Amino acid sequence: NAGVTQTPKFQVLKTGQSMTLQCAQDMNHNSMYWYRQDPGMGLRLIYYSASEGTTDKGEVPNGYNVSRLNKREFSLRLESAAPSQTSVYFCASSPQTYGVQPQHFGDGTRLSIL
Amino acid sequence: AQTVTQSQPEMSVQEAETVTLSCTYDTSENNYYLFWYKQPPSRQMILVIRQEAYKQQNATENRFSVNFQKAAKSFSLKISDSQLGDTAMYFCAFMHSNDYKLSFGAGTTVTVRA
């Protein structure tokens, strides 16, 4: 059981380039999330998807777009990468939108923008 | 976003000893959930323990226990009999009972010394 799988694990981009981070979960979870983690800070929510076909903004959505392709997959796109988007990105999933059911995280994607 | 404060950036503990990590949060709501996540050098986010605010009994998971003080809005984590594998960054997180957003603290780096 792989859980939450993120690709790629590392990526270096130039300013202005575009990039899509992929995330897939095999736990039949309804909800999926994208976070970013910056040094000295906890994870901050970028976007989330409560269920297939729905997406909503989190705390730091500017500069990003998402697609909930199906129940398994939730991608994050940077249309025009900026150095401020250098970060570690985590995808997570949970059985439901809220509640005590914990979120399960992928291993992260380290993204550097030059 | 909710404010979650972890006031200890770093802590060091001798193997087999006990260490306590502090966490405070700010909310006007009565129903919510609290979590501690562990992030080892592998970068994976691992759920350590969870607490429902309506439960007065403190949660315990093997060597990990919490001291939940609802009136003080405090949620500390105690690691007993520390092991080398406990070396990681620990994040406190908060979620409202009817919300999707996990708000994280900045984290505490715990180093277990042999």
mmCIF file of C-alpha atoms in Angstrom:
data_model
loop_
_atom_site.group_PDB
_atom_site.id
_atom_site.type_symbol
_atom_site.label_atom_id
_atom_site.label_comp_id
_atom_site.label_asym_id
_atom_site.label_seq_id
_atom_site.Cartn_x
_atom_site.Cartn_y
_atom_site.Cartn_z
ATOM 1 C CA ASN A 1 0.000 0.000 0.000
ATOM 2 C CA ALA A 2 1.841 3.107 -1.251
ATOM 3 C CA GLY A 3 -0.348 5.720 0.480
ATOM 4 C CA VAL A 4 0.290 9.178 -0.981
ATOM 5 C CA THR A 5 2.776 9.366 -3.843
ATOM 6 C CA GLN A 6 4.295 12.635 -5.054
ATOM 7 C CA THR A 7 6.336 13.188 -8.179
ATOM 8 C CA PRO A 8 8.904 14.475 -8.724
ATOM 9 C CA LYS A 9 10.886 14.417 -5.457
ATOM 10 C CA PHE A 10 13.234 17.201 -6.547
ATOM 11 C CA GLN A 11 13.041 19.859 -9.240
ATOM 12 C CA VAL A 12 14.984 22.954 -10.207
ATOM 13 C CA LEU A 13 13.265 25.582 -12.344
ATOM 14 C CA LYS A 14 14.175 28.915 -13.807
ATOM 15 C CA THR A 15 12.071 31.975 -13.039
ATOM 16 C CA GLY A 16 9.105 32.093 -15.388
ATOM 17 C CA GLN A 17 9.009 28.387 -16.174
ATOM 18 C CA SER A 18 5.896 26.341 -15.542
ATOM 19 C CA MET A 19 5.675 23.098 -13.623
ATOM 20 C CA THR A 20 3.049 20.616 -12.454
ATOM 21 C CA LEU A 21 3.506 18.634 -9.278
ATOM 22 C CA GLN A 22 1.676 15.339 -9.270
ATOM 23 C CA CYS A 23 0.007 13.627 -6.341
ATOM 24 C CA ALA A 24 -1.859 10.334 -6.187
ATOM 25 C CA GLN A 25 -3.363 8.408 -3.283
ATOM 26 C CA ASP A 26 -4.527 4.811 -3.226
ATOM 27 C CA MET A 27 -6.512 4.891 0.030
ATOM 28 C CA ASN A 28 -9.839 5.871 -1.563
ATOM 29 C CA HIS A 29 -9.787 9.123 0.385
ATOM 30 C CA ASN A 30 -12.273 11.857 -0.457
ATOM 31 C CA SER A 31 -10.207 14.888 0.458
ATOM 32 C CA MET A 32 -6.810 15.975 -0.787
ATOM 33 C CA TYR A 33 -4.563 18.911 0.100
ATOM 34 C CA TRP A 34 -1.472 20.784 -1.028
ATOM 35 C CA TYR A 35 0.838 22.445 1.501
ATOM 36 C CA ARG A 36 4.124 24.277 1.319
ATOM 37 C CA GLN A 37 6.799 24.192 4.000
ATOM 38 C CA ASP A 38 9.317 26.991 4.362
ATOM 39 C CA PRO A 39 12.262 27.156 6.798
ATOM 40 C CA GLY A 40 11.229 28.174 10.300
ATOM 41 C CA MET A 41 7.554 27.820 9.494
ATOM 42 C CA GLY A 42 5.006 25.092 9.717
ATOM 43 C CA LEU A 43 3.115 23.794 6.736
ATOM 44 C CA ARG A 44 0.728 26.248 5.091
ATOM 45 C CA LEU A 45 -2.268 25.171 3.069
ATOM 46 C CA ILE A 46 -2.229 26.217 -0.583
ATOM 47 C CA TYR A 47 -5.357 24.520 -1.969
ATOM 48 C CA TYR A 48 -7.588 21.668 -1.014
ATOM 49 C CA SER A 49 -10.191 19.438 -2.623
ATOM 50 C CA ALA A 50 -13.016 18.212 -0.432
ATOM 51 C CA SER A 51 -14.154 15.694 -3.010
ATOM 52 C CA GLU A 52 -13.746 14.818 -6.651
ATOM 53 C CA GLY A 53 -14.721 17.777 -8.794
ATOM 54 C CA THR A 54 -14.284 20.458 -6.128
ATOM 55 C CA THR A 55 -11.334 22.646 -5.196
ATOM 56 C CA ASP A 56 -10.925 25.600 -2.876
ATOM 57 C CA LYS A 57 -8.255 28.077 -1.816
ATOM 58 C CA GLY A 58 -6.277 27.727 1.350
ATOM 59 C CA GLU A 59 -4.076 30.201 3.154
ATOM 60 C CA VAL A 60 -1.506 30.907 0.398
ATOM 61 C CA PRO A 61 -3.084 30.234 -3.040
ATOM 62 C CA ASN A 62 -1.534 33.055 -5.080
ATOM 63 C CA GLY A 63 0.620 31.848 -7.960
ATOM 64 C CA TYR A 64 -0.823 28.330 -7.964
ATOM 65 C CA ASN A 65 -3.589 26.381 -9.643
ATOM 66 C CA VAL A 66 -4.869 22.899 -8.915
ATOM 67 C CA SER A 67 -6.771 20.159 -10.668
ATOM 68 C CA ARG A 68 -8.603 17.275 -9.062
ATOM 69 C CA LEU A 69 -8.298 14.932 -12.002
ATOM 70 C CA ASN A 70 -10.212 12.085 -10.367
ATOM 71 C CA LYS A 71 -10.619 10.706 -6.882
ATOM 72 C CA ARG A 72 -7.017 9.491 -6.788
ATOM 73 C CA GLU A 73 -5.121 12.414 -8.280
ATOM 74 C CA PHE A 74 -4.672 16.052 -7.302
ATOM 75 C CA SER A 75 -2.100 18.143 -9.162
ATOM 76 C CA LEU A 76 -0.553 21.512 -8.338
ATOM 77 C CA ARG A 77 0.574 23.829 -11.125
ATOM 78 C CA LEU A 78 2.919 26.783 -11.080
ATOM 79 C CA GLU A 79 2.196 28.752 -14.258
ATOM 80 C CA SER A 80 5.113 31.174 -13.982
ATOM 81 C CA ALA A 81 7.507 30.151 -11.246
ATOM 82 C CA ALA A 82 8.994 32.807 -8.961
ATOM 83 C CA PRO A 83 11.908 32.523 -6.494
ATOM 84 C CA SER A 84 9.431 33.071 -3.632
ATOM 85 C CA GLN A 85 7.904 29.717 -4.532
ATOM 86 C CA THR A 86 11.087 27.875 -3.618
ATOM 87 C CA SER A 87 9.847 25.500 -0.964
ATOM 88 C CA VAL A 88 9.072 21.920 -0.051
ATOM 89 C CA TYR A 89 5.598 20.939 -1.217
ATOM 90 C CA PHE A 90 3.518 18.286 0.485
ATOM 91 C CA CYS A 91 0.411 16.576 -0.735
ATOM 92 C CA ALA A 92 -1.943 14.998 1.800
ATOM 93 C CA SER A 93 -5.212 13.114 1.800
ATOM 94 C CA SER A 94 -7.872 12.236 4.354
ATOM 95 C CA PRO A 95 -11.081 10.201 4.336
ATOM 96 C CA GLN A 96 -13.201 13.312 4.855
ATOM 97 C CA THR A 97 -12.944 17.054 4.787
ATOM 98 C CA TYR A 98 -12.739 17.643 8.490
ATOM 99 C CA GLY A 99 -12.763 15.864 11.775
ATOM 100 C CA VAL A 100 -10.396 13.758 13.763
ATOM 101 C CA GLN A 101 -9.482 11.576 10.789
ATOM 102 C CA PRO A 102 -5.825 12.468 10.282
ATOM 103 C CA GLN A 103 -4.312 13.610 7.065
ATOM 104 C CA HIS A 104 -1.818 11.256 5.439
ATOM 105 C CA PHE A 105 1.148 12.954 3.809
ATOM 106 C CA GLY A 106 3.368 12.207 0.848
ATOM 107 C CA ASP A 107 7.146 12.447 1.088
ATOM 108 C CA GLY A 108 7.294 15.949 -0.347
ATOM 109 C CA THR A 109 8.745 17.651 -3.423
ATOM 110 C CA ARG A 110 11.714 19.961 -2.972
ATOM 111 C CA LEU A 111 11.358 22.735 -5.530
ATOM 112 C CA SER A 112 14.062 25.327 -6.186
ATOM 113 C CA ILE A 113 13.468 28.305 -8.445
ATOM 114 C CA LEU A 114 16.489 30.218 -9.658
ATOM 115 C CA ALA B 1 -5.874 31.126 9.987
ATOM 116 C CA GLN B 2 -5.601 29.982 13.560
ATOM 117 C CA THR B 3 -2.463 30.798 15.496
ATOM 118 C CA VAL B 4 -0.470 27.857 16.781
ATOM 119 C CA THR B 5 2.635 28.724 18.763
ATOM 120 C CA GLN B 6 5.537 26.445 19.537
ATOM 121 C CA SER B 7 7.909 28.481 21.651
ATOM 122 C CA GLN B 8 10.844 26.048 21.663
ATOM 123 C CA PRO B 9 12.718 26.020 18.335
ATOM 124 C CA GLU B 10 15.120 23.293 19.492
ATOM 125 C CA MET B 11 15.379 20.781 22.313
ATOM 126 C CA SER B 12 17.970 18.179 23.189
ATOM 127 C CA VAL B 13 17.436 15.124 25.381
ATOM 128 C CA GLN B 14 19.540 12.212 26.532
ATOM 129 C CA GLU B 15 18.489 8.791 25.349
ATOM 130 C CA ALA B 16 16.011 7.149 27.773
ATOM 131 C CA GLU B 17 15.116 10.517 29.330
ATOM 132 C CA THR B 18 11.860 12.451 29.022
ATOM 133 C CA VAL B 19 11.272 15.617 27.032
ATOM 134 C CA THR B 20 8.201 17.847 26.902
ATOM 135 C CA LEU B 21 7.324 20.054 23.940
ATOM 136 C CA SER B 22 5.006 22.992 24.415
ATOM 137 C CA CYS B 23 2.217 24.189 22.143
ATOM 138 C CA THR B 24 -0.376 26.892 22.600
ATOM 139 C CA TYR B 25 -3.164 27.888 20.247
ATOM 140 C CA ASP B 26 -5.689 30.614 19.851
ATOM 141 C CA THR B 27 -9.356 29.970 19.151
ATOM 142 C CA SER B 28 -12.775 31.152 20.219
ATOM 143 C CA GLU B 29 -14.401 27.879 19.217
ATOM 144 C CA ASN B 30 -15.317 25.070 21.566
ATOM 145 C CA ASN B 31 -15.066 22.083 19.230
ATOM 146 C CA TYR B 32 -11.785 21.328 17.563
ATOM 147 C CA TYR B 33 -9.000 18.785 17.177
ATOM 148 C CA LEU B 34 -5.322 18.903 18.001
ATOM 149 C CA PHE B 35 -2.512 16.857 16.534
ATOM 150 C CA TRP B 36 1.190 16.297 16.899
ATOM 151 C CA TYR B 37 3.089 15.340 13.743
ATOM 152 C CA LYS B 38 6.666 14.115 13.551
ATOM 153 C CA GLN B 39 8.940 14.939 10.629
ATOM 154 C CA PRO B 40 12.209 12.956 10.669
ATOM 155 C CA PRO B 41 15.136 13.822 8.379
ATOM 156 C CA SER B 42 13.451 11.694 5.715
ATOM 157 C CA ARG B 43 10.953 14.578 5.513
ATOM 158 C CA GLN B 44 7.882 12.364 5.828
ATOM 159 C CA MET B 45 5.091 13.768 8.009
ATOM 160 C CA ILE B 46 3.943 11.144 10.511
ATOM 161 C CA LEU B 47 0.988 11.486 12.855
ATOM 162 C CA VAL B 48 2.104 10.939 16.444
ATOM 163 C CA ILE B 49 -1.012 11.600 18.473
ATOM 164 C CA ARG B 50 -4.408 13.300 18.272
ATOM 165 C CA GLN B 51 -6.821 14.836 20.780
ATOM 166 C CA GLU B 52 -10.459 15.795 20.475
ATOM 167 C CA ALA B 53 -11.214 18.959 22.439
ATOM 168 C CA TYR B 54 -14.419 17.524 23.897
ATOM 169 C CA LYS B 55 -12.489 14.715 25.558
ATOM 170 C CA GLN B 56 -11.113 15.549 28.978
ATOM 171 C CA GLN B 57 -8.859 12.516 29.103
ATOM 172 C CA ASN B 58 -5.393 13.127 27.733
ATOM 173 C CA ALA B 59 -4.445 11.010 24.736
ATOM 174 C CA THR B 60 -1.631 8.470 25.006
ATOM 175 C CA GLU B 61 0.171 6.478 22.315
ATOM 176 C CA ASN B 62 2.860 4.210 23.752
ATOM 177 C CA ARG B 63 5.720 6.513 24.835
ATOM 178 C CA PHE B 64 3.924 9.636 23.650
ATOM 179 C CA SER B 65 1.353 11.458 25.762
ATOM 180 C CA VAL B 66 -0.217 14.879 25.811
ATOM 181 C CA ASN B 67 -1.199 17.331 28.506
ATOM 182 C CA PHE B 68 -4.293 19.050 27.147
ATOM 183 C CA GLN B 69 -5.320 22.129 29.112
ATOM 184 C CA LYS B 70 -8.388 23.485 27.327
ATOM 185 C CA ALA B 71 -8.868 26.578 29.458
ATOM 186 C CA ALA B 72 -5.241 27.544 29.001
ATOM 187 C CA LYS B 73 -5.334 26.574 25.295
ATOM 188 C CA SER B 74 -2.260 24.460 25.814
ATOM 189 C CA PHE B 75 -1.388 21.123 24.221
ATOM 190 C CA SER B 76 2.045 19.821 25.227
ATOM 191 C CA LEU B 77 3.650 16.578 24.059
ATOM 192 C CA LYS B 78 5.680 14.375 26.383
ATOM 193 C CA ILE B 79 8.087 11.836 24.946
ATOM 194 C CA SER B 80 9.088 9.276 27.543
ATOM 195 C CA ASP B 81 12.077 6.930 27.354
ATOM 196 C CA SER B 82 13.443 8.883 24.387
ATOM 197 C CA GLN B 83 14.996 6.844 21.601
ATOM 198 C CA LEU B 84 17.453 7.842 18.885
ATOM 199 C CA GLY B 85 14.690 7.336 16.337
ATOM 200 C CA ASP B 86 12.683 10.091 17.988
ATOM 201 C CA THR B 87 15.106 12.652 16.569
ATOM 202 C CA ALA B 88 12.900 14.772 14.321
ATOM 203 C CA MET B 89 11.023 18.007 13.992
ATOM 204 C CA TYR B 90 7.679 17.961 15.794
ATOM 205 C CA PHE B 91 4.730 20.047 14.674
ATOM 206 C CA CYS B 92 1.645 20.894 16.659
ATOM 207 C CA ALA B 93 -1.476 21.326 14.510
ATOM 208 C CA PHE B 94 -5.026 22.572 15.049
ATOM 209 C CA MET B 95 -8.274 21.948 13.182
ATOM 210 C CA HIS B 96 -11.791 23.221 13.809
ATOM 211 C CA SER B 97 -14.439 20.523 14.008
ATOM 212 C CA ASN B 98 -16.284 21.897 10.961
ATOM 213 C CA ASP B 99 -13.331 23.084 8.935
ATOM 214 C CA TYR B 100 -10.810 21.588 6.555
ATOM 215 C CA LYS B 101 -7.825 23.664 7.508
ATOM 216 C CA LEU B 102 -4.940 22.263 9.486
ATOM 217 C CA SER B 103 -2.972 25.123 11.052
ATOM 218 C CA PHE B 104 0.569 24.208 12.004
ATOM 219 C CA GLY B 105 3.010 25.655 14.478
ATOM 220 C CA ALA B 106 6.560 26.486 13.378
ATOM 221 C CA GLY B 107 7.912 23.243 14.799
ATOM 222 C CA THR B 108 10.368 22.097 17.470
ATOM 223 C CA THR B 109 13.513 20.226 16.490
ATOM 224 C CA VAL B 110 14.200 17.415 18.957
ATOM 225 C CA THR B 111 17.631 15.810 19.076
ATOM 226 C CA VAL B 112 18.080 12.636 21.103
ATOM 227 C CA ARG B 113 21.691 12.144 22.247
ATOM 228 C CA ALA B 114 23.202 8.692 22.697
#
